[in-house]
Tab-separated table of C-alpha atoms and ligand atoms in Angstrom:
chain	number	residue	atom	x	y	z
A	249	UNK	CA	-11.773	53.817	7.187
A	250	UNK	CA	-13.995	52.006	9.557
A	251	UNK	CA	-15.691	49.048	8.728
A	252	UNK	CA	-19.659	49.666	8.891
A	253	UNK	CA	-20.610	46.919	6.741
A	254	UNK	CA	-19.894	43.416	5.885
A	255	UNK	CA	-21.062	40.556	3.655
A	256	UNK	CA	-20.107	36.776	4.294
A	257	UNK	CA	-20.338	33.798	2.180
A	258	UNK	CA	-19.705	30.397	2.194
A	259	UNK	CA	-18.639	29.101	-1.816
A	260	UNK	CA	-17.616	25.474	-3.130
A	261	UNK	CA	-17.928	22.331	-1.540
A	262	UNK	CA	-19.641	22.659	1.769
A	263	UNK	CA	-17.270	21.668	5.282
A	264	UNK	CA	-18.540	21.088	8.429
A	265	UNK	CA	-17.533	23.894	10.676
A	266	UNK	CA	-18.387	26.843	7.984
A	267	UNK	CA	-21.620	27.478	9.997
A	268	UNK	CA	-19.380	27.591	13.136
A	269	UNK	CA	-16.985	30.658	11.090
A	270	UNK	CA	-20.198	32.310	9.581
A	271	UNK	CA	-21.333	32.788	13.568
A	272	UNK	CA	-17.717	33.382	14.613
A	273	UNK	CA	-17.985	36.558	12.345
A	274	UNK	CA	-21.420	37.800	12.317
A	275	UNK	CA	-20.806	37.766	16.399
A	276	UNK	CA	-17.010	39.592	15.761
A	277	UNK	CA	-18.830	41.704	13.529
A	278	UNK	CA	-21.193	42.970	16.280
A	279	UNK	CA	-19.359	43.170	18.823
A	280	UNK	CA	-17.568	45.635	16.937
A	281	UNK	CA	-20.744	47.433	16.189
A	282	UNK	CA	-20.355	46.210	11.822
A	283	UNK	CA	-23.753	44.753	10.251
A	284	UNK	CA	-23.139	41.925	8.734
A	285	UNK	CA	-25.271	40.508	5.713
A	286	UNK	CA	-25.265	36.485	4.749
A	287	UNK	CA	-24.743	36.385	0.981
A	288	UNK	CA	-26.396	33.218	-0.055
A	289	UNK	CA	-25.183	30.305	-2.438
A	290	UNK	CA	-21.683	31.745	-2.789
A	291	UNK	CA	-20.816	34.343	-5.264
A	292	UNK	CA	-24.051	34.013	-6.999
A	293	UNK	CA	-26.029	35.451	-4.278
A	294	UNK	CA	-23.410	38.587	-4.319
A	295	UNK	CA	-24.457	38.625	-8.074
A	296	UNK	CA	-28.071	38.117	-7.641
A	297	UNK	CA	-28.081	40.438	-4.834
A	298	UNK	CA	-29.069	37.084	-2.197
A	299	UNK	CA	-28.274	38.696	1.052
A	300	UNK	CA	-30.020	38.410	4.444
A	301	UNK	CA	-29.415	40.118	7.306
A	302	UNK	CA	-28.031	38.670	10.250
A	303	UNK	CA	-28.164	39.292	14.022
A	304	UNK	CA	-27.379	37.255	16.953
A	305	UNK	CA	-30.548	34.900	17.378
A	306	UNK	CA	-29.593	34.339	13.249
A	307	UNK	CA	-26.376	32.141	14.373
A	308	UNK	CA	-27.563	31.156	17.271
A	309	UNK	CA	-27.515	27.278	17.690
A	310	UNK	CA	-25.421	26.521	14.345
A	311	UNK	CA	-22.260	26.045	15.761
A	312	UNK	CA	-23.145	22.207	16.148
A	313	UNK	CA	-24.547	21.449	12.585
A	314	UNK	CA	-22.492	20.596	9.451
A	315	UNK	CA	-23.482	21.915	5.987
A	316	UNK	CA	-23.507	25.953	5.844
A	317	UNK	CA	-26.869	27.675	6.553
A	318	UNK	CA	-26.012	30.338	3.651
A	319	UNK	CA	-26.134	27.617	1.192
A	320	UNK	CA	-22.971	27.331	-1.085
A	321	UNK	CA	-22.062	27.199	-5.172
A	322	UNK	CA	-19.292	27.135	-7.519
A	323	UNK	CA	-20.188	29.681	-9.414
A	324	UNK	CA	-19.154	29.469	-13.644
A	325	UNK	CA	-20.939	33.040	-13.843
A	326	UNK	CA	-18.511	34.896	-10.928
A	327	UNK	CA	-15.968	33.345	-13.434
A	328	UNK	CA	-17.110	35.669	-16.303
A	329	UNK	CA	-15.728	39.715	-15.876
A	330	UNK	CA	-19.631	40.304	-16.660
A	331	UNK	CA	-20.421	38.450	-13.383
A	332	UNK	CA	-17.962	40.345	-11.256
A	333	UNK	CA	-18.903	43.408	-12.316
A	334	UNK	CA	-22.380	42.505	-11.109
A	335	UNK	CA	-21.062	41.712	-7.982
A	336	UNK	CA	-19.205	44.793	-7.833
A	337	UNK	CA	-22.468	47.013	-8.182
A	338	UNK	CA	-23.886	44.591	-5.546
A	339	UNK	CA	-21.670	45.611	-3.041
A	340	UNK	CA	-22.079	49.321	-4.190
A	341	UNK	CA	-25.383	49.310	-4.519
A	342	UNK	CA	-25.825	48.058	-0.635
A	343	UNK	CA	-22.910	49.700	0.859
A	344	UNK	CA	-20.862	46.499	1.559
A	345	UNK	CA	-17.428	47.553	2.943
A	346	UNK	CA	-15.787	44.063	2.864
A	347	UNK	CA	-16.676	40.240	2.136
A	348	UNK	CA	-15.350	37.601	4.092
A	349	UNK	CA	-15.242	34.469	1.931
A	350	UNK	CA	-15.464	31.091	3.022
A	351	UNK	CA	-14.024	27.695	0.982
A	352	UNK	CA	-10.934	26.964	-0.662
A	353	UNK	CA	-8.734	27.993	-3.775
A	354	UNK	CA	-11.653	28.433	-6.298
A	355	UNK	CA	-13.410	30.717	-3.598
A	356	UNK	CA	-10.205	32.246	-3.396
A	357	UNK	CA	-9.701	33.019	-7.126
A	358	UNK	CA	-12.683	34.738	-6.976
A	359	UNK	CA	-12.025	36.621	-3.593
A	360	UNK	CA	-8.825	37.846	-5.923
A	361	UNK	CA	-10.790	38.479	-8.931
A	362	UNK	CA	-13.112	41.024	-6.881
A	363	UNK	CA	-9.962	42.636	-4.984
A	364	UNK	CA	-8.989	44.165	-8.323
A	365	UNK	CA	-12.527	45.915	-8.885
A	366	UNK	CA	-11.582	47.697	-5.084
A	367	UNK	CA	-13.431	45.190	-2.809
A	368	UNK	CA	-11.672	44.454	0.103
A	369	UNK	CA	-12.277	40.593	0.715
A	370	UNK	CA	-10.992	37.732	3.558
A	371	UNK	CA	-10.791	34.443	3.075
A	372	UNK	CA	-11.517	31.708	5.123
A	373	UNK	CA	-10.224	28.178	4.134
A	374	UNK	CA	-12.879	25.518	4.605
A	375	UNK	CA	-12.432	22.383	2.721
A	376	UNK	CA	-12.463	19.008	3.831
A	377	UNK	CA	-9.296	18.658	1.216
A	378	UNK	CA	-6.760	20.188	3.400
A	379	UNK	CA	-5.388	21.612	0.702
A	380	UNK	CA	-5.051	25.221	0.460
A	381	UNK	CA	-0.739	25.911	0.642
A	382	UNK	CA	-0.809	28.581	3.233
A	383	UNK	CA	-2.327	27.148	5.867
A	384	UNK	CA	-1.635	24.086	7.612
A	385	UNK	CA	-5.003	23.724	8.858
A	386	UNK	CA	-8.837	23.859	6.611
A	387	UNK	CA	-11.978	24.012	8.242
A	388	UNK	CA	-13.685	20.998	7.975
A	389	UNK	CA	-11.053	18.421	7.927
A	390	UNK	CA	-11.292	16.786	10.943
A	391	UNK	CA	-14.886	16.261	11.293
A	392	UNK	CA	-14.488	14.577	7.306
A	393	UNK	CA	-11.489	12.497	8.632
A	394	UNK	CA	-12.695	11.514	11.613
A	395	UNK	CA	-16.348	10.485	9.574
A	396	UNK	CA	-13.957	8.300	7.273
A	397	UNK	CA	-11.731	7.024	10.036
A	398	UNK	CA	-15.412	6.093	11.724
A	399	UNK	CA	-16.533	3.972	8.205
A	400	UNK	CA	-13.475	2.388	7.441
A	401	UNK	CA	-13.212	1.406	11.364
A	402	UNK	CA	-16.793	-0.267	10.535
A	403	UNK	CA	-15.432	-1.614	7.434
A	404	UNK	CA	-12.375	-2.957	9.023
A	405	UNK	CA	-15.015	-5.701	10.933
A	406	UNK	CA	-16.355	-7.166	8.254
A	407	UNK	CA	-13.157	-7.886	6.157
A	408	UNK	CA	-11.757	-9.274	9.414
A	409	UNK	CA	-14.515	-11.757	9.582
A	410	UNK	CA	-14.575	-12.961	5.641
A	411	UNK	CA	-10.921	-12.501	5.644
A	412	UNK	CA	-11.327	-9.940	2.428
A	413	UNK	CA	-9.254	-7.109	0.801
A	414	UNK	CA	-11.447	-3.748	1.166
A	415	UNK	CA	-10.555	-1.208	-1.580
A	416	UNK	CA	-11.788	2.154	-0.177
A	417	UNK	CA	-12.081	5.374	-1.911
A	418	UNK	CA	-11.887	8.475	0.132
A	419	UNK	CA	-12.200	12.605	-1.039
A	420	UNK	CA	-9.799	14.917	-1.740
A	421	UNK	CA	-10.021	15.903	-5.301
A	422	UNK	CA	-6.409	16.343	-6.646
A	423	UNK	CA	-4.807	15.952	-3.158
A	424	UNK	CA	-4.030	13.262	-1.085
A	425	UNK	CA	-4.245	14.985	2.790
A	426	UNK	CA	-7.098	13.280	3.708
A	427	UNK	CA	-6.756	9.823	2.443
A	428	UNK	CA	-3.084	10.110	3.822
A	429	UNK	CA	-4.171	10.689	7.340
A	430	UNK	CA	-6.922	8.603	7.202
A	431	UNK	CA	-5.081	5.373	5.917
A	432	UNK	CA	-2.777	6.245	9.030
A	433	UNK	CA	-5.442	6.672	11.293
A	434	UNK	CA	-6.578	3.058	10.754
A	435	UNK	CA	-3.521	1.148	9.778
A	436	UNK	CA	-4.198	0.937	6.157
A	437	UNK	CA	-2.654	-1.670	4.653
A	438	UNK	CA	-1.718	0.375	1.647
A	439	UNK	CA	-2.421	4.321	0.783
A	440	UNK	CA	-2.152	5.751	-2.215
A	441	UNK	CA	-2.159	9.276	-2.866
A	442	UNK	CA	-2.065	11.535	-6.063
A	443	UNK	CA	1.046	13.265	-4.927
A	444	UNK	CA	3.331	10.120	-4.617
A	445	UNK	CA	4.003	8.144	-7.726
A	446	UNK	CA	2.325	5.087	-7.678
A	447	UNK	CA	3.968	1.985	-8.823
A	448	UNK	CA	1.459	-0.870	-8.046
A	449	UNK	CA	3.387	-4.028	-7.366
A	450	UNK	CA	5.742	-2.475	-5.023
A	451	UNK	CA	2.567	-0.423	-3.040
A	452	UNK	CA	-0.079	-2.555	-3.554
A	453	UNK	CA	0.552	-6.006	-4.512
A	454	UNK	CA	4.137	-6.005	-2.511
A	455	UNK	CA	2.492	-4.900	0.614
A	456	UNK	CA	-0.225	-7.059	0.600
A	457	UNK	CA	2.285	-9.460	0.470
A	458	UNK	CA	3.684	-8.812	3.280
A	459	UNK	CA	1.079	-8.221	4.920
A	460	UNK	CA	0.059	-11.960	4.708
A	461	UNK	CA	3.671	-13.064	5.339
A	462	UNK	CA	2.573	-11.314	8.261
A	463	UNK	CA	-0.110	-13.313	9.653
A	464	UNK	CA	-3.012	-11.206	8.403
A	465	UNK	CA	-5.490	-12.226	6.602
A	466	UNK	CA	-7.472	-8.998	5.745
A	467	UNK	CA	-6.254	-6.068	3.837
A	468	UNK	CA	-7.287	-2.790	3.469
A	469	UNK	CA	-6.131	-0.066	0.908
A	470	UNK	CA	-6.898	3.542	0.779
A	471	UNK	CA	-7.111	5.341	-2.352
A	472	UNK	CA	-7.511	9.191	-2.722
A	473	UNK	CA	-9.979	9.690	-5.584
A	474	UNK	CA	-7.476	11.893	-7.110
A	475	UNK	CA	-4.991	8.264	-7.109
A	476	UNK	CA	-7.176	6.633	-9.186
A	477	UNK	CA	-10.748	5.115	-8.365
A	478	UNK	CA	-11.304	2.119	-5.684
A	479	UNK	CA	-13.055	-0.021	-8.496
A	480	UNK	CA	-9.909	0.034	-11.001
A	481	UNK	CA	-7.796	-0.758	-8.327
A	482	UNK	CA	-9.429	-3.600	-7.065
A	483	UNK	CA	-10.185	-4.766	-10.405
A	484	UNK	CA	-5.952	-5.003	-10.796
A	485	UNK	CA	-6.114	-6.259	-7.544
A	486	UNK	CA	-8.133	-9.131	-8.500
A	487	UNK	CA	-6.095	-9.460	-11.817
A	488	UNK	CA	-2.720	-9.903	-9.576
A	489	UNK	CA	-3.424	-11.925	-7.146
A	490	UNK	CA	-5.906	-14.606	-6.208
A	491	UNK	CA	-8.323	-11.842	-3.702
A	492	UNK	CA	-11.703	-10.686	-4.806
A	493	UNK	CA	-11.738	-7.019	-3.203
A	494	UNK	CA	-14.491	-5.599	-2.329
A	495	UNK	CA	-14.906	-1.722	-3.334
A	496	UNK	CA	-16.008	1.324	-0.718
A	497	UNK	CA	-16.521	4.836	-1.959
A	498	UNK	CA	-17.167	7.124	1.059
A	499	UNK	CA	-18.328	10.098	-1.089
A	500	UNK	CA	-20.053	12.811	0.171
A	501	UNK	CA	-20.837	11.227	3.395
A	502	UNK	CA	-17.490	12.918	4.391
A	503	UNK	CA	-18.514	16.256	3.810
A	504	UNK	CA	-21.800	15.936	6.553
A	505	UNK	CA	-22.186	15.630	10.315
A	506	UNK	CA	-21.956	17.953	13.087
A	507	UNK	CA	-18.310	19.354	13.313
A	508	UNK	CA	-16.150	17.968	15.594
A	509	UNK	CA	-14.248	20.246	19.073
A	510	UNK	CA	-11.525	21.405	16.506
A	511	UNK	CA	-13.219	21.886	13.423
A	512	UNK	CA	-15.621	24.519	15.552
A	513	UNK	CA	-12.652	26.093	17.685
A	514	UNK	CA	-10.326	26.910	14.364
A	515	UNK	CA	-13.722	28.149	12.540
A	516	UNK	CA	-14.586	30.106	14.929
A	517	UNK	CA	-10.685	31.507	15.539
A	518	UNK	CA	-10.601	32.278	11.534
A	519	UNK	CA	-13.970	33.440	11.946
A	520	UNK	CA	-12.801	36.085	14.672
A	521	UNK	CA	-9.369	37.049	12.776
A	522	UNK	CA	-11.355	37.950	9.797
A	523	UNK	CA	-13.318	40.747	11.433
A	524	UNK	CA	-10.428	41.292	13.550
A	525	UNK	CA	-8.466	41.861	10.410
A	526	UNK	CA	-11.168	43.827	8.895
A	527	UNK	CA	-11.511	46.507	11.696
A	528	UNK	CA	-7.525	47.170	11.934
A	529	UNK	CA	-7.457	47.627	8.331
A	530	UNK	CA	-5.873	44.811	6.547
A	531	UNK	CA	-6.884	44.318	3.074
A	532	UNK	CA	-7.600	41.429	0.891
A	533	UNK	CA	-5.572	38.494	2.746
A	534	UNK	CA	-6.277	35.003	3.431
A	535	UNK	CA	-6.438	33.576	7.349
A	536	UNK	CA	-3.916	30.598	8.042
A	537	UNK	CA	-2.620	29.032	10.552
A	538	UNK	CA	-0.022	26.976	11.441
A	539	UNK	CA	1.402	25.364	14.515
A	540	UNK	CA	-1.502	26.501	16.283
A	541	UNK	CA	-0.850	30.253	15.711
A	542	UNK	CA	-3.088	32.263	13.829
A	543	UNK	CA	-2.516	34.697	10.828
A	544	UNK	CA	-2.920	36.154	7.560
A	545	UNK	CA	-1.300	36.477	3.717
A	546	UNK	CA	-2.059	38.301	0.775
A	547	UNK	CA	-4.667	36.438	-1.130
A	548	UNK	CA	-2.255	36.210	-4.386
A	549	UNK	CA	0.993	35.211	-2.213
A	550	UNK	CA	-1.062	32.520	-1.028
A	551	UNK	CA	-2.793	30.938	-4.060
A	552	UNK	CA	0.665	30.849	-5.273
A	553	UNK	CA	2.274	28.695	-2.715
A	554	UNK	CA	2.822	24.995	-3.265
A	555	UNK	CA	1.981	22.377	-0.796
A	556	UNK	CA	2.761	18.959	-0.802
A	557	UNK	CA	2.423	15.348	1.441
A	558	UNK	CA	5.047	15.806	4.565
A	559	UNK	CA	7.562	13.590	4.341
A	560	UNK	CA	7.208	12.201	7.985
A	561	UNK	CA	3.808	10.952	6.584
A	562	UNK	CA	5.348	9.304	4.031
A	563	UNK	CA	7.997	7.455	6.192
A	564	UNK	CA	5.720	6.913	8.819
A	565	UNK	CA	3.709	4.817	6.290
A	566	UNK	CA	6.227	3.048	5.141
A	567	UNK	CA	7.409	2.034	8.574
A	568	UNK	CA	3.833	0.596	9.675
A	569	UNK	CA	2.847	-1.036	6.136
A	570	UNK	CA	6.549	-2.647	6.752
A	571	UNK	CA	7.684	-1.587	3.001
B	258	F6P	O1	-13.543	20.026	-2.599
B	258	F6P	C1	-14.357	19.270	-1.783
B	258	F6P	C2	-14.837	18.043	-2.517
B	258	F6P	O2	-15.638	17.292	-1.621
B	258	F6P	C3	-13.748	17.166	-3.123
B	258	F6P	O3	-13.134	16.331	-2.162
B	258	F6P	C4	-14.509	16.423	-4.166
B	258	F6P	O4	-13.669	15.994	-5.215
B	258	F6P	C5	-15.493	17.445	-4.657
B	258	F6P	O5	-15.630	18.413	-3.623
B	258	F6P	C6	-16.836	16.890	-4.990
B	258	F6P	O6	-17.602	17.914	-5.518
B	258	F6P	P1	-19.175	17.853	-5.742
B	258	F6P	O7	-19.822	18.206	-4.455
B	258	F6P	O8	-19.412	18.866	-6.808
B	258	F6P	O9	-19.519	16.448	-6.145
């Protein structure tokens, strides 16, 4: 059937590149002659019936700015069969042929929940977590790793001078991607991560240890928020050895800015591929990628893969921490 028709949304916790995908497939869209319609604040606006048109001059001049122009939402009523139904009749009703759907595995439970009423529906992964299992790769993570990388780098300076133990707290919800490559990026002292069990003396205390034995004077641990919070741990810190830490929670700072080179080139790849997919008939699949090749999985296949911390992370942290 060709495609005459599409709606695109962006859903859960913004990531800076989605306005770089949302251009990537209005332009796909028309260059394959589709319409394309900007559902706003996630699946409520396909609810609610929130949908603007969009041309050209519409995504023209967003590839450089974080946030997502069509708003975004985690949305408790899509949750409800009531609320899907209503989205249903809202793509009926305007003669939507697909959705491509933009954020990570909550945005693609309800990308899967629609697929059963007969809506075809793409997924995008954007999430400055990292951590949707079939793709190596989210929109959005660079630009929030680098922004963290860029604050703890900042960080760093101060601590140097007073000599002090920084505790810093960095995104990720239950996964530990970011705050893994992150405390690698700037030669964390420590990094702990939800996915690793944590035993403190030997990762915390132990390697501060060292650390000193060392030479340095100034320590810096990074904690994923789903490893505990930067307060607690520098509160054992201080309860272990003689340092008064002091605590750093990035929070949503990570999620803003202007995306960086690769956060806008993958968007606007996935962005592409959706269409792409769209127009030669796939149905209902999420866009991955891995070693820098591009594809796509069904969406239920790939909510049900597992993902986990690579091990060459792992033992590359243990080699520079020296534990
Ligand atoms: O999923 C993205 C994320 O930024 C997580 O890292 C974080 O735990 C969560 O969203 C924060 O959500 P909210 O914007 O609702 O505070």
């Amino acid at each position: 059937m060709h495609v005459k028709r599409i709606g695109v949304l962006t859903s859960g916790g913004d990531a800076p590149g989605m306005n770089a995908c949302v251009r990537a497939v209005v332009r796909t869209a028309l260059y394959h002659n589709i319409e394309c319609y900007g559902i706003r604040r996630g699946w409520n606006g396909l609810i609610s019936g929130d949908i603007i048109r969009l041309d050209e001059r519409s995504v023209g001049h967003i590839i450089d700015r974080g946030g997502t122009i069509l708003y975004t939402a985690r949305s408790k009523e899509f949750m409800t069969e009531e609320g899907q139904r209503k989205a249903v009749s809202t793509c009926k009703f305007l003669g939507l042929d697909s959705i491509v759907a933009i954020g990570g595995d909550g945005t693609f439970r309800g990308a899967l929940a629609l697929s059963k009423y007969g809506i075809n529906v793409v997924g995008i992964p954007g999430t400055i977590d990292n951590d949707i299992s079939c793709t190596n790769y989210c929109i959005g993570f660079d630009t929030a790793a680098n922004t963290a990388i860029e604050c703890i780098d900042k960080l760093r300076d101060t601590m140097q001078s007073h000599e002090r133990c920084s505790v810093v707290e960095v995104m990720g919800r239950n996964a530990g991607y970011l705050a893994m490559y992150v405390g690698l990026a700037v030669g964390a002292t420590a990094v702990l991560v939800p996915e690793e069990e944590i035993d403190f003396d030997r990762d915390v205390i132990e390697k501060i240890r060292q650390a000193r034995l060392n030479g340095f004077t100034h320590y810096m641990i990074v904690v994923a928020e789903g490893a505990g919070s930067a307060a607690q741990i520098a509160a054992q810190i201080k309860e272990a050895i003689d340092l008064d830490p002091r605590v750093t929670v990035l929070g949503h700072i990570q999620r803003g800015g202007s995306p960086t080179g690769r956060d806008r080139v993958n968007a606007t790849k996935m962005g592409y591929l959706a269409v792409d997919l769209l127009v030669k008939g796939q149905k209902n699949c999420i866009v991955c990628t891995h070693d820098g090749m591009y594809s796509a999985i069904d969406i239920e296949t790939g909510l049900n893969q597992k993902k986990s911390i690579q091990q060459m992370e792992v033992d590359v942290l243990a080699a520079m921490t020296g534990l």
